[in-house]
């Protein structure tokens, strides 16, 4: 039975509190597009994506009109391209250009899956793809790339960590005329999920169906608005408010996902519960933490408040959806969160505090702009630190660092749109990690990996 109060509450959330569906992401397996001839393989990929995703954008627009709920992004995730490169050989950038052409044809915002999974070592195609990432991201507009360099089961591939520090530097350099956007479309994972609908880390895992629809919800502004009505409640009560709010947000995502999958004729996969912020005023995870009681995000108590927020979001969302997956929790991308930007600019939020926060949030060091002269070995060491947090804690962690070529700490890098503005954060470049990174090898998996 329809409840008038609930209807008006949802309208208010959309109009005043930035409630939206952040993304509907169609996962498409390209395993049947593998071919020893890379030209034939590319033809198969283009045909399959344009056939499968032909109605993804129109269906999203239909549902926006029907329910009055904004769907900000329509995206595609594909099988890690390194798997196809292993069969065909040749230049992996040809795959990137094919994906770009398909993205333009079907009208999606991004395609993720220019990816490699190298947590335990390199198989055929992996190194070629990793080395090609800067060129692929420079020559395309809609392609996103990810590399998984570690896991709780496998440990950390430090040879891959070294390579990715260098790849990040080159990706920034070759797109320096476009605010180093290449590095902003590249993420390095530990424990990457196979069903993540969010960019830049989305790819369609080998264990996924041939084609599936995953949905990512949002709503930091809604959570903050709910907490603003609780000025004196204790933290147990605050956690309960967050749970109830997350339930409402997720039910909306479940509705959209169910209806979209029905219209597209493909299975509905998962809801990713993540609170994904934007630069819009009032749509900030940092502001939720401040509403809980920390004066400025990054101050003492921030990690505890974020841990409670992340847990409450998961508890509320799980009850509202048939299948929960992806990352699910709270994102802390610095350049995409107005509160994070302000806290970084005034010096309260440091990269060291962000690293501590990543031990309890959904992802990791996300959309962090660093000085353009940062050595590749320092970037690799940051990746290794973050991967260690994910490996030991059996959680997903990720690093998306953007070296601002020609700029230094204290300046800003302007991306615009959902990527926002990145204050350039200082690093300890006076302390070298080069010897550590150059050792290579593999950090062994921790004891908690032995669960069989």
Tab-separated table of C-alpha atoms in Angstrom:
chain	number	residue	atom	x	y	z
A	1	UNK	CA	0.000	0.000	0.000
A	2	UNK	CA	1.337	3.424	-0.948
A	3	UNK	CA	2.143	5.704	1.963
A	4	UNK	CA	1.743	9.433	1.172
A	5	UNK	CA	4.288	10.383	3.816
A	6	UNK	CA	6.889	8.055	2.268
A	7	UNK	CA	6.226	9.485	-1.203
A	8	UNK	CA	6.751	13.065	-0.056
A	9	UNK	CA	9.835	12.048	1.913
A	10	UNK	CA	11.377	10.519	-1.217
A	11	UNK	CA	10.578	13.647	-3.263
A	12	UNK	CA	12.282	15.780	-0.610
A	13	UNK	CA	15.347	13.514	-0.623
A	14	UNK	CA	15.665	13.911	-4.399
A	15	UNK	CA	14.991	17.665	-4.556
A	16	UNK	CA	16.812	18.874	-1.446
A	17	UNK	CA	19.245	16.182	-0.304
A	18	UNK	CA	20.918	14.991	-3.538
A	19	UNK	CA	19.420	11.501	-3.476
A	20	UNK	CA	20.153	9.623	-6.682
A	21	UNK	CA	21.042	6.318	-8.262
A	22	UNK	CA	24.733	6.870	-8.876
A	23	UNK	CA	25.045	4.219	-11.566
A	24	UNK	CA	23.407	1.373	-13.430
A	25	UNK	CA	26.294	-0.734	-14.722
A	26	UNK	CA	25.836	-3.546	-17.223
A	27	UNK	CA	28.434	-6.289	-16.866
A	28	UNK	CA	29.231	-8.048	-20.151
A	29	UNK	CA	31.439	-11.115	-20.517
A	30	UNK	CA	33.827	-10.920	-23.459
A	31	UNK	CA	35.265	-14.411	-23.023
A	32	UNK	CA	33.432	-15.617	-26.126
A	33	UNK	CA	35.045	-12.756	-28.066
A	34	UNK	CA	38.572	-14.116	-27.623
A	35	UNK	CA	40.313	-14.864	-30.920
A	36	UNK	CA	43.860	-15.512	-32.056
A	37	UNK	CA	43.367	-12.647	-34.524
A	38	UNK	CA	43.076	-9.371	-32.598
A	39	UNK	CA	41.136	-7.732	-35.431
A	40	UNK	CA	38.446	-10.418	-35.344
A	41	UNK	CA	38.402	-10.246	-31.550
A	42	UNK	CA	37.783	-6.487	-31.652
A	43	UNK	CA	34.972	-6.947	-34.176
A	44	UNK	CA	33.308	-9.498	-31.900
A	45	UNK	CA	33.650	-7.180	-28.889
A	46	UNK	CA	32.091	-4.216	-30.668
A	47	UNK	CA	29.196	-6.332	-31.932
A	48	UNK	CA	28.473	-7.896	-28.542
A	49	UNK	CA	28.624	-4.674	-26.524
A	50	UNK	CA	26.502	-2.675	-28.947
A	51	UNK	CA	23.948	-5.500	-29.114
A	52	UNK	CA	23.762	-6.178	-25.378
A	53	UNK	CA	23.881	-2.547	-24.237
A	54	UNK	CA	21.794	-1.053	-27.038
A	55	UNK	CA	18.946	-0.152	-24.662
A	56	UNK	CA	20.913	0.482	-21.449
A	57	UNK	CA	20.803	4.278	-21.702
A	58	UNK	CA	17.214	4.544	-23.060
A	59	UNK	CA	15.906	2.240	-20.297
A	60	UNK	CA	17.688	4.318	-17.675
A	61	UNK	CA	16.108	7.476	-19.072
A	62	UNK	CA	12.672	5.819	-19.125
A	63	UNK	CA	12.979	4.906	-15.447
A	64	UNK	CA	14.151	8.394	-14.547
A	65	UNK	CA	11.006	9.820	-16.107
A	66	UNK	CA	8.738	7.155	-14.618
A	67	UNK	CA	9.965	7.390	-11.014
A	68	UNK	CA	11.461	10.894	-10.972
A	69	UNK	CA	14.732	9.479	-9.641
A	70	UNK	CA	17.986	10.736	-11.216
A	71	UNK	CA	20.278	8.004	-12.561
A	72	UNK	CA	23.557	9.880	-12.827
A	73	UNK	CA	25.634	7.376	-14.794
A	74	UNK	CA	24.953	4.521	-17.184
A	75	UNK	CA	28.060	2.370	-17.465
A	76	UNK	CA	29.467	-0.911	-18.765
A	77	UNK	CA	31.971	-3.273	-17.168
A	78	UNK	CA	33.684	-5.954	-19.249
A	79	UNK	CA	35.912	-8.980	-18.765
A	80	UNK	CA	39.494	-7.951	-17.852
A	81	UNK	CA	41.014	-7.198	-21.221
A	82	UNK	CA	44.313	-8.853	-20.285
A	83	UNK	CA	42.488	-12.192	-20.588
A	84	UNK	CA	41.726	-11.472	-24.239
A	85	UNK	CA	45.209	-10.127	-24.902
A	86	UNK	CA	46.550	-13.472	-23.690
A	87	UNK	CA	44.770	-15.174	-26.601
A	88	UNK	CA	45.270	-12.651	-29.374
A	89	UNK	CA	48.614	-11.061	-28.616
A	90	UNK	CA	49.078	-7.780	-30.459
A	91	UNK	CA	48.683	-4.237	-29.171
A	92	UNK	CA	46.158	-4.065	-26.297
A	93	UNK	CA	45.416	-0.418	-27.157
A	94	UNK	CA	43.387	-1.753	-30.094
A	95	UNK	CA	40.996	-3.193	-27.528
A	96	UNK	CA	40.802	0.163	-25.744
A	97	UNK	CA	39.906	1.921	-28.986
A	98	UNK	CA	37.261	-0.704	-29.739
A	99	UNK	CA	35.723	-0.233	-26.297
A	100	UNK	CA	35.768	3.532	-26.842
A	101	UNK	CA	33.946	3.171	-30.142
A	102	UNK	CA	31.344	0.930	-28.489
A	103	UNK	CA	30.889	3.390	-25.615
A	104	UNK	CA	30.219	6.216	-28.060
A	105	UNK	CA	27.749	4.095	-30.009
A	106	UNK	CA	25.601	3.105	-27.012
A	107	UNK	CA	26.031	6.436	-25.203
A	108	UNK	CA	27.372	5.274	-21.818
A	109	UNK	CA	29.464	7.452	-19.516
A	110	UNK	CA	32.278	4.957	-18.967
A	111	UNK	CA	33.439	1.426	-19.780
A	112	UNK	CA	35.529	-0.307	-17.120
A	113	UNK	CA	37.571	-3.431	-17.604
A	114	UNK	CA	40.825	-2.362	-19.235
A	115	UNK	CA	42.204	-4.449	-16.419
A	116	UNK	CA	44.592	-7.151	-15.273
A	117	UNK	CA	44.502	-9.442	-12.231
A	118	UNK	CA	48.103	-10.051	-11.156
A	119	UNK	CA	47.925	-10.624	-7.405
A	120	UNK	CA	49.992	-13.795	-7.601
A	121	UNK	CA	52.052	-13.139	-10.712
A	122	UNK	CA	51.865	-12.335	-14.411
A	123	UNK	CA	50.201	-14.561	-16.973
A	124	UNK	CA	50.178	-14.074	-20.740
A	125	UNK	CA	48.803	-10.653	-21.680
A	126	UNK	CA	49.107	-9.031	-18.247
A	127	UNK	CA	52.387	-7.162	-18.678
A	128	UNK	CA	51.487	-5.978	-22.174
A	129	UNK	CA	48.211	-4.546	-20.923
A	130	UNK	CA	49.775	-2.889	-17.863
A	131	UNK	CA	52.471	-1.215	-19.957
A	132	UNK	CA	49.837	0.023	-22.429
A	133	UNK	CA	47.601	1.715	-19.835
A	134	UNK	CA	49.002	5.275	-20.206
A	135	UNK	CA	48.563	5.232	-23.974
A	136	UNK	CA	45.121	3.620	-23.767
A	137	UNK	CA	43.833	6.224	-21.300
A	138	UNK	CA	45.379	9.096	-23.239
A	139	UNK	CA	43.800	8.055	-26.537
A	140	UNK	CA	40.301	7.370	-25.203
A	141	UNK	CA	37.709	9.356	-23.283
A	142	UNK	CA	35.386	6.752	-21.770
A	143	UNK	CA	37.781	3.932	-20.802
A	144	UNK	CA	38.691	3.181	-17.179
A	145	UNK	CA	41.474	0.885	-16.056
A	146	UNK	CA	42.234	-1.186	-12.961
A	147	UNK	CA	44.891	-3.636	-11.827
A	148	UNK	CA	44.561	-5.977	-8.844
A	149	UNK	CA	48.026	-6.409	-7.309
A	150	UNK	CA	47.197	-8.238	-4.085
A	151	UNK	CA	44.729	-10.296	-2.098
A	152	UNK	CA	44.360	-11.910	1.309
A	153	UNK	CA	44.740	-15.323	-0.320
A	154	UNK	CA	47.729	-14.526	-2.544
A	155	UNK	CA	49.695	-11.782	-0.785
A	156	UNK	CA	51.039	-8.718	-2.616
A	157	UNK	CA	52.812	-8.868	-5.979
A	158	UNK	CA	55.515	-6.263	-5.357
A	159	UNK	CA	56.811	-6.480	-8.927
A	160	UNK	CA	53.370	-5.344	-10.063
A	161	UNK	CA	53.345	-2.641	-7.361
A	162	UNK	CA	56.567	-1.206	-8.787
A	163	UNK	CA	55.204	-1.242	-12.323
A	164	UNK	CA	51.970	0.480	-11.303
A	165	UNK	CA	53.800	3.367	-9.620
A	166	UNK	CA	55.549	3.968	-12.933
A	167	UNK	CA	52.316	3.521	-14.910
A	168	UNK	CA	50.535	6.127	-12.763
A	169	UNK	CA	53.344	8.625	-13.391
A	170	UNK	CA	53.245	8.049	-17.144
A	171	UNK	CA	49.436	8.221	-17.248
A	172	UNK	CA	49.560	11.655	-15.619
A	173	UNK	CA	52.396	12.858	-17.847
A	174	UNK	CA	50.779	11.916	-21.162
A	175	UNK	CA	47.537	13.663	-20.155
A	176	UNK	CA	49.144	16.676	-18.443
A	177	UNK	CA	47.446	18.958	-20.972
A	178	UNK	CA	44.067	17.646	-19.693
A	179	UNK	CA	44.696	18.028	-15.955
A	180	UNK	CA	46.347	14.594	-15.750
A	181	UNK	CA	42.986	12.914	-16.300
A	182	UNK	CA	44.590	9.610	-17.296
A	183	UNK	CA	45.645	8.895	-13.718
A	184	UNK	CA	42.132	9.769	-12.508
A	185	UNK	CA	40.758	6.876	-14.597
A	186	UNK	CA	43.144	4.297	-13.135
A	187	UNK	CA	42.851	2.427	-9.830
A	188	UNK	CA	45.136	-0.148	-8.193
A	189	UNK	CA	43.352	-2.751	-6.033
A	190	UNK	CA	43.910	-5.298	-3.345
A	191	UNK	CA	41.022	-7.791	-3.037
A	192	UNK	CA	39.152	-6.315	-6.009
A	193	UNK	CA	35.477	-7.435	-6.159
A	194	UNK	CA	34.225	-8.938	-9.424
A	195	UNK	CA	30.857	-7.150	-9.365
A	196	UNK	CA	31.782	-3.541	-8.544
A	197	UNK	CA	29.573	-1.096	-10.505
A	198	UNK	CA	31.676	1.974	-9.642
A	199	UNK	CA	34.449	3.461	-11.782
A	200	UNK	CA	37.337	3.469	-12.220
A	201	UNK	CA	37.548	-0.020	-10.726
A	202	UNK	CA	34.653	-1.804	-12.413
A	203	UNK	CA	35.341	-5.001	-14.335
A	204	UNK	CA	33.224	-8.066	-15.081
A	205	UNK	CA	34.726	-11.010	-13.228
A	206	UNK	CA	35.172	-14.466	-14.704
A	207	UNK	CA	32.644	-15.891	-12.217
A	208	UNK	CA	29.876	-13.510	-13.291
A	209	UNK	CA	26.979	-14.301	-15.691
A	210	UNK	CA	27.309	-13.594	-19.410
A	211	UNK	CA	25.416	-10.341	-18.909
A	212	UNK	CA	24.109	-8.772	-15.700
A	213	UNK	CA	22.924	-5.438	-14.306
A	214	UNK	CA	24.477	-4.040	-11.117
A	215	UNK	CA	23.311	-0.858	-9.383
A	216	UNK	CA	25.239	1.597	-7.244
A	217	UNK	CA	23.209	3.803	-4.911
A	218	UNK	CA	24.309	7.012	-3.217
A	219	UNK	CA	22.832	9.451	-0.723
A	220	UNK	CA	25.364	11.092	1.654
A	221	UNK	CA	23.165	14.197	1.671
A	222	UNK	CA	20.167	12.173	2.830
A	223	UNK	CA	22.124	10.635	5.705
A	224	UNK	CA	23.471	14.012	6.777
A	225	UNK	CA	19.979	15.568	6.681
A	226	UNK	CA	18.668	12.744	8.873
A	227	UNK	CA	21.475	13.245	11.401
A	228	UNK	CA	20.898	16.996	11.483
A	229	UNK	CA	17.581	16.215	13.201
A	230	UNK	CA	19.445	14.368	15.992
A	231	UNK	CA	21.488	17.036	17.817
A	232	UNK	CA	21.621	15.323	21.222
A	233	UNK	CA	21.106	11.613	20.543
A	234	UNK	CA	23.809	9.183	21.660
A	235	UNK	CA	25.878	7.161	19.189
A	236	UNK	CA	23.729	4.051	19.496
A	237	UNK	CA	20.746	6.111	18.384
A	238	UNK	CA	22.806	7.781	15.632
A	239	UNK	CA	23.798	4.380	14.251
A	240	UNK	CA	20.143	3.368	14.213
A	241	UNK	CA	19.168	6.494	12.257
A	242	UNK	CA	21.881	5.743	9.685
A	243	UNK	CA	20.657	2.140	9.338
A	244	UNK	CA	17.059	3.217	8.737
A	245	UNK	CA	18.134	5.852	6.210
A	246	UNK	CA	20.372	3.390	4.352
A	247	UNK	CA	17.425	0.988	4.168
A	248	UNK	CA	15.278	3.617	2.411
A	249	UNK	CA	18.049	4.555	-0.022
A	250	UNK	CA	18.729	0.918	-0.886
A	251	UNK	CA	15.058	0.067	-1.446
A	252	UNK	CA	15.016	2.712	-4.148
A	253	UNK	CA	18.052	1.111	-5.770
A	254	UNK	CA	16.423	-2.325	-5.564
A	255	UNK	CA	13.331	-0.952	-7.329
A	256	UNK	CA	15.356	0.588	-10.158
A	257	UNK	CA	17.586	-2.467	-10.550
A	258	UNK	CA	14.679	-4.900	-10.650
A	259	UNK	CA	12.747	-2.876	-13.183
A	260	UNK	CA	15.772	-2.141	-15.380
A	261	UNK	CA	16.860	-5.779	-15.521
A	262	UNK	CA	13.315	-6.815	-16.465
A	263	UNK	CA	13.201	-4.318	-19.325
A	264	UNK	CA	16.676	-5.225	-20.533
A	265	UNK	CA	16.013	-8.963	-20.310
A	266	UNK	CA	19.097	-9.709	-18.221
A	267	UNK	CA	19.573	-10.848	-14.592
A	268	UNK	CA	19.700	-8.303	-11.776
A	269	UNK	CA	23.032	-8.754	-10.014
A	270	UNK	CA	23.777	-6.718	-6.908
A	271	UNK	CA	23.175	-3.433	-5.150
A	272	UNK	CA	26.358	-1.654	-4.102
A	273	UNK	CA	25.393	0.217	-0.939
A	274	UNK	CA	28.246	2.697	-1.054
A	275	UNK	CA	27.667	6.300	-0.035
A	276	UNK	CA	29.310	7.953	-3.044
A	277	UNK	CA	29.813	11.705	-2.526
A	278	UNK	CA	29.917	14.481	-5.112
A	279	UNK	CA	31.354	18.018	-5.024
A	280	UNK	CA	27.786	19.334	-4.628
A	281	UNK	CA	27.127	21.146	-1.375
A	282	UNK	CA	25.422	18.819	1.101
A	283	UNK	CA	26.456	15.599	-0.642
A	284	UNK	CA	29.536	14.818	1.426
A	285	UNK	CA	30.710	11.905	3.584
A	286	UNK	CA	33.000	14.334	5.407
A	287	UNK	CA	29.979	16.412	6.376
A	288	UNK	CA	28.290	13.301	7.809
A	289	UNK	CA	31.325	12.763	10.046
A	290	UNK	CA	31.133	16.393	11.111
A	291	UNK	CA	27.390	16.049	11.780
A	292	UNK	CA	28.191	13.087	14.051
A	293	UNK	CA	30.379	15.411	16.092
A	294	UNK	CA	33.944	15.726	14.776
A	295	UNK	CA	34.429	19.455	14.173
A	296	UNK	CA	36.401	18.996	10.940
A	297	UNK	CA	36.865	15.712	9.081
A	298	UNK	CA	40.369	14.491	9.824
A	299	UNK	CA	40.277	15.521	13.473
A	300	UNK	CA	40.595	12.996	16.266
A	301	UNK	CA	37.582	10.690	16.297
A	302	UNK	CA	37.222	10.678	12.501
A	303	UNK	CA	38.188	7.027	12.054
A	304	UNK	CA	35.790	5.879	14.775
A	305	UNK	CA	32.929	7.906	13.308
A	306	UNK	CA	33.645	6.533	9.818
A	307	UNK	CA	33.747	2.963	11.137
A	308	UNK	CA	30.317	3.394	12.697
A	309	UNK	CA	28.946	5.000	9.516
A	310	UNK	CA	30.290	2.231	7.290
A	311	UNK	CA	28.907	-0.524	9.492
A	312	UNK	CA	25.480	1.089	9.865
A	313	UNK	CA	25.165	1.616	6.102
A	314	UNK	CA	25.864	-2.073	5.480
A	315	UNK	CA	23.428	-3.237	8.179
A	316	UNK	CA	20.613	-1.052	6.888
A	317	UNK	CA	21.216	-1.824	3.232
A	318	UNK	CA	21.508	-5.600	3.535
A	319	UNK	CA	17.912	-5.853	4.741
A	320	UNK	CA	16.677	-3.809	1.781
A	321	UNK	CA	18.198	-5.763	-1.091
A	322	UNK	CA	18.092	-9.317	-2.396
A	323	UNK	CA	21.811	-9.326	-3.212
A	324	UNK	CA	24.444	-6.918	-1.898
A	325	UNK	CA	27.913	-6.760	-3.414
A	326	UNK	CA	30.536	-4.524	-4.927
A	327	UNK	CA	32.222	-2.332	-2.336
A	328	UNK	CA	29.299	-1.243	-0.119
A	329	UNK	CA	29.914	1.288	2.633
A	330	UNK	CA	31.323	4.816	2.484
A	331	UNK	CA	33.651	6.280	-0.133
A	332	UNK	CA	36.206	8.941	0.801
A	333	UNK	CA	37.427	10.340	-2.553
A	334	UNK	CA	39.099	13.635	-1.698
A	335	UNK	CA	38.452	15.587	-4.902
A	336	UNK	CA	34.816	14.385	-5.189
A	337	UNK	CA	33.718	15.372	-1.675
A	338	UNK	CA	33.217	19.043	-0.791
A	339	UNK	CA	33.895	18.412	2.905
A	340	UNK	CA	37.053	16.408	2.184
A	341	UNK	CA	38.305	19.166	-0.118
A	342	UNK	CA	37.794	21.806	2.590
A	343	UNK	CA	39.433	19.646	5.268
A	344	UNK	CA	42.445	18.949	3.028
A	345	UNK	CA	42.820	22.609	2.103
A	346	UNK	CA	42.899	23.763	5.725
A	347	UNK	CA	45.399	21.054	6.660
A	348	UNK	CA	43.178	19.053	9.036
A	349	UNK	CA	42.982	16.087	6.685
A	350	UNK	CA	46.374	14.594	5.802
A	351	UNK	CA	47.234	11.576	3.677
A	352	UNK	CA	48.355	9.797	6.856
A	353	UNK	CA	44.904	10.292	8.407
A	354	UNK	CA	43.258	9.180	5.183
A	355	UNK	CA	45.286	5.972	5.290
A	356	UNK	CA	43.989	5.286	8.797
A	357	UNK	CA	40.435	5.935	7.605
A	358	UNK	CA	40.827	3.421	4.775
A	359	UNK	CA	41.083	0.613	7.316
A	360	UNK	CA	37.355	1.041	8.059
A	361	UNK	CA	35.823	2.482	4.861
A	362	UNK	CA	34.741	0.870	1.589
A	363	UNK	CA	37.735	1.463	-0.603
A	364	UNK	CA	40.970	3.327	0.045
A	365	UNK	CA	43.061	6.325	-0.955
A	366	UNK	CA	40.754	7.606	-3.666
A	367	UNK	CA	41.151	10.625	-5.976
A	368	UNK	CA	44.131	12.048	-4.110
A	369	UNK	CA	46.185	14.617	-6.013
A	370	UNK	CA	49.900	14.665	-5.167
A	371	UNK	CA	52.808	16.878	-6.314
A	372	UNK	CA	53.830	16.293	-9.909
A	373	UNK	CA	57.459	15.556	-9.041
A	374	UNK	CA	56.589	12.647	-6.721
A	375	UNK	CA	58.906	9.703	-7.549
A	376	UNK	CA	57.287	6.569	-8.942
A	377	UNK	CA	58.805	4.591	-6.052
A	378	UNK	CA	56.889	6.749	-3.559
A	379	UNK	CA	53.625	6.099	-5.394
A	380	UNK	CA	54.423	2.381	-5.376
A	381	UNK	CA	55.131	2.496	-1.636
A	382	UNK	CA	51.762	4.150	-1.006
A	383	UNK	CA	50.119	1.387	-3.060
A	384	UNK	CA	51.963	-1.238	-1.002
A	385	UNK	CA	50.873	0.338	2.297
A	386	UNK	CA	47.257	0.418	1.215
A	387	UNK	CA	47.363	-3.113	-0.169
A	388	UNK	CA	48.763	-4.332	3.159
A	389	UNK	CA	45.765	-2.857	4.980
A	390	UNK	CA	43.417	-4.683	2.617
A	391	UNK	CA	45.341	-7.950	2.691
A	392	UNK	CA	45.586	-8.198	6.476
A	393	UNK	CA	42.010	-7.073	7.097
A	394	UNK	CA	40.421	-9.197	4.341
A	395	UNK	CA	38.827	-6.122	2.764
A	396	UNK	CA	39.020	-4.248	-0.497
A	397	UNK	CA	41.472	-1.384	-0.592
A	398	UNK	CA	42.413	0.712	-3.584
A	399	UNK	CA	44.637	3.583	-4.607
A	400	UNK	CA	43.783	6.283	-7.138
A	401	UNK	CA	46.595	8.826	-7.081
A	402	UNK	CA	46.940	11.713	-9.529
A	403	UNK	CA	50.393	13.310	-9.824
A	404	UNK	CA	49.719	16.945	-10.816
A	405	UNK	CA	52.424	17.485	-13.410
A	406	UNK	CA	54.037	20.914	-13.006
A	407	UNK	CA	52.247	21.660	-9.740
A	408	UNK	CA	53.221	21.443	-6.087
A	409	UNK	CA	51.552	20.951	-2.706
A	410	UNK	CA	49.077	23.674	-1.807
A	411	UNK	CA	47.887	24.238	-5.381
A	412	UNK	CA	44.761	22.664	-6.883
A	413	UNK	CA	43.925	20.546	-9.901
A	414	UNK	CA	40.501	21.244	-11.398
A	415	UNK	CA	38.702	18.304	-13.007
A	416	UNK	CA	35.111	19.569	-13.089
A	417	UNK	CA	31.950	17.460	-13.033
A	418	UNK	CA	31.756	14.511	-10.637
A	419	UNK	CA	35.563	14.410	-10.314
A	420	UNK	CA	35.550	17.847	-8.688
A	421	UNK	CA	38.602	19.773	-7.496
A	422	UNK	CA	41.740	18.163	-6.112
A	423	UNK	CA	43.803	20.031	-3.515
A	424	UNK	CA	47.403	18.863	-3.960
A	425	UNK	CA	48.376	17.073	-0.756
A	426	UNK	CA	51.964	17.048	0.552
A	427	UNK	CA	53.929	13.794	0.761
A	428	UNK	CA	57.120	12.849	2.600
A	429	UNK	CA	59.296	12.964	-0.504
A	430	UNK	CA	62.371	13.511	1.687
A	431	UNK	CA	62.173	9.864	2.776
A	432	UNK	CA	62.932	7.401	-0.023
A	433	UNK	CA	61.181	4.048	-0.447
A	434	UNK	CA	63.145	3.131	-3.559
A	435	UNK	CA	65.223	0.337	-2.023
A	436	UNK	CA	62.099	-1.288	-0.574
A	437	UNK	CA	60.232	-1.148	-3.888
A	438	UNK	CA	63.203	-2.337	-5.950
A	439	UNK	CA	63.481	-5.546	-3.913
A	440	UNK	CA	60.488	-6.921	-5.816
A	441	UNK	CA	59.163	-10.393	-5.138
A	442	UNK	CA	55.934	-11.117	-3.333
A	443	UNK	CA	54.843	-10.275	0.205
A	444	UNK	CA	53.425	-13.598	1.446
A	445	UNK	CA	49.759	-13.955	2.310
A	446	UNK	CA	48.960	-13.525	6.021
A	447	UNK	CA	47.961	-16.331	8.368
A	448	UNK	CA	44.272	-15.398	8.092
A	449	UNK	CA	44.378	-16.581	4.462
A	450	UNK	CA	44.541	-20.191	5.696
A	451	UNK	CA	40.824	-20.684	6.214
A	452	UNK	CA	40.221	-23.943	4.352
